Tab-separated table of C-alpha atoms in Angstrom:
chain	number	residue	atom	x	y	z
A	1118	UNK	CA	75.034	108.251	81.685
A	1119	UNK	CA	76.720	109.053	84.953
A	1120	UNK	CA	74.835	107.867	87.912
A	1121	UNK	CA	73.254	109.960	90.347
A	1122	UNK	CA	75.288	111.848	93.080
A	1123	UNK	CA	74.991	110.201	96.828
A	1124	UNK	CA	75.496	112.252	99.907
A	1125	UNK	CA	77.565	111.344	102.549
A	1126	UNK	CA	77.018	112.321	105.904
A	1127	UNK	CA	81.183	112.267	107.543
A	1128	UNK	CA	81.844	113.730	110.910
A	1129	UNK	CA	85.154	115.295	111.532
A	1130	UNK	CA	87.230	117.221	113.920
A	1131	UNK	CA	86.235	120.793	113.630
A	1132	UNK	CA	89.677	122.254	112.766
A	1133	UNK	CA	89.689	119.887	109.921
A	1134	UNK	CA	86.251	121.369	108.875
A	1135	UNK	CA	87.484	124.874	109.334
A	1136	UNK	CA	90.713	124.202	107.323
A	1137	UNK	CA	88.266	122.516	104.513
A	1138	UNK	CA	86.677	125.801	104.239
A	1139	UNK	CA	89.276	128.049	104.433
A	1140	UNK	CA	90.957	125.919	101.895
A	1141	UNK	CA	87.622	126.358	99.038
A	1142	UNK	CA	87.118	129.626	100.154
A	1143	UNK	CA	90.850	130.402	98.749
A	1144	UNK	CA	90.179	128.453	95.570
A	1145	UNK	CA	87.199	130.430	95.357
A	1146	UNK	CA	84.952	126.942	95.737
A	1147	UNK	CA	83.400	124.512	97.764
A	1148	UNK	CA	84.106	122.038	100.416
A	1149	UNK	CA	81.902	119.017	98.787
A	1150	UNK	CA	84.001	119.922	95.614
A	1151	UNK	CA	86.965	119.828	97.423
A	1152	UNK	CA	86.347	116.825	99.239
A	1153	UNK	CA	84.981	114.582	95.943
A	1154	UNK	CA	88.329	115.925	94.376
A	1155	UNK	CA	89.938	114.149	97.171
A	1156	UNK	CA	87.741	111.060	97.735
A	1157	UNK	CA	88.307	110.459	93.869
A	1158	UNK	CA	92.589	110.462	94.461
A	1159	UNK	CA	92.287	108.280	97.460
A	1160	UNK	CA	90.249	105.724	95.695
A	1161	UNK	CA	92.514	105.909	92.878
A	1162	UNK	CA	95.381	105.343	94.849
A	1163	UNK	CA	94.307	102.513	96.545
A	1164	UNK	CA	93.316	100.799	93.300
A	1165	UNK	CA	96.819	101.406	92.006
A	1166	UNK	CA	97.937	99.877	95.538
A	1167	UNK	CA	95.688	96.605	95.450
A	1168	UNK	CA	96.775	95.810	91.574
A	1169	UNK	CA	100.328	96.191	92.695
A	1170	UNK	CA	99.852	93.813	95.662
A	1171	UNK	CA	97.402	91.739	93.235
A	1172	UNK	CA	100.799	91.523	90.746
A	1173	UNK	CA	103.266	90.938	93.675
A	1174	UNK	CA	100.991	87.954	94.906
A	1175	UNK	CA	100.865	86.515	90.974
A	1176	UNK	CA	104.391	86.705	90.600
A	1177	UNK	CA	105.103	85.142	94.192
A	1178	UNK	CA	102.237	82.137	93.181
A	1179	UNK	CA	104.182	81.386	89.965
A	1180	UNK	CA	107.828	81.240	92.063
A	1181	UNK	CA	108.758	84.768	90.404
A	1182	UNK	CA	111.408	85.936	93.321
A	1183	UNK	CA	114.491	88.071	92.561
A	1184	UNK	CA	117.909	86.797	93.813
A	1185	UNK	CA	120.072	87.724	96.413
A	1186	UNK	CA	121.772	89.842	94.409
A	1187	UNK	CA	119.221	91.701	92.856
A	1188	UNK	CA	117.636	92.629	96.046
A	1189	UNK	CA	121.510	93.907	96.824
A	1190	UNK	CA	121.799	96.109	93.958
A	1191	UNK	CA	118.334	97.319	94.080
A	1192	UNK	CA	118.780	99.005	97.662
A	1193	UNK	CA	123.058	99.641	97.026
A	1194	UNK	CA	121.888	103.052	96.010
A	1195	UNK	CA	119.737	103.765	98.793
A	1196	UNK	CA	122.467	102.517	101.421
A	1197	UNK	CA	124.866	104.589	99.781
A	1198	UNK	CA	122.608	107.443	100.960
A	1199	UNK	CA	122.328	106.750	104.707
C-alpha cells in the first residue's frame, strides 16, 4: 500500500516557476507532476552516489588501492584527448 502523498511547500525564483509551467503546459501536464518526476531522479541519483562512495570507502578500509600503473592507464585515454 503506497503511503499517503505529503505536500511540500518550496519557494523559488520566479523565472524558475514560470519555466516549470511553461515546461507542463508543453507536456500537456502539471508542475507537481513534473517536479515529483524530478524529486524522484535526484533522490535516485544520490543513492547511486552514496553506495558508490559507501563501496569506495569498503574497498579503501580493506587496503583495496589500484597501482601506479593502473591509475596511468586508466586516464592514458583521457590525456590522449587534451
Amino acid at each position: 500500500m503506497a503511503a499517503a502523498p505529503v505536500t511540500l511547500a518550496v519557494a523559488v525564483p520566479a523565472e524558475r516557476a514560470a519555466a516549470l509551467d511553461a515546461l507542463a503546459k508543453a507536456q500537456r501536464t502539471d508542475a507537481g507532476t513534473l517536479v515529483n518526476e524530478a524529486l524522484a531522479q535526484y533522490l535516485d541519483d544520490q543513492a547511486g552516489w552514496a553506495a558508490h562512495l559507501e563501496e569506495g570507502l569498503r574497498q579503501a578500509d580493506a587496503g583495496e588501492f589500484a597501482g601506479e600503473a593502473a591509475v596511468a592507464a586508466a586516464f592514458r585515454p583521457r590525456a590522449a584527448k587534451a
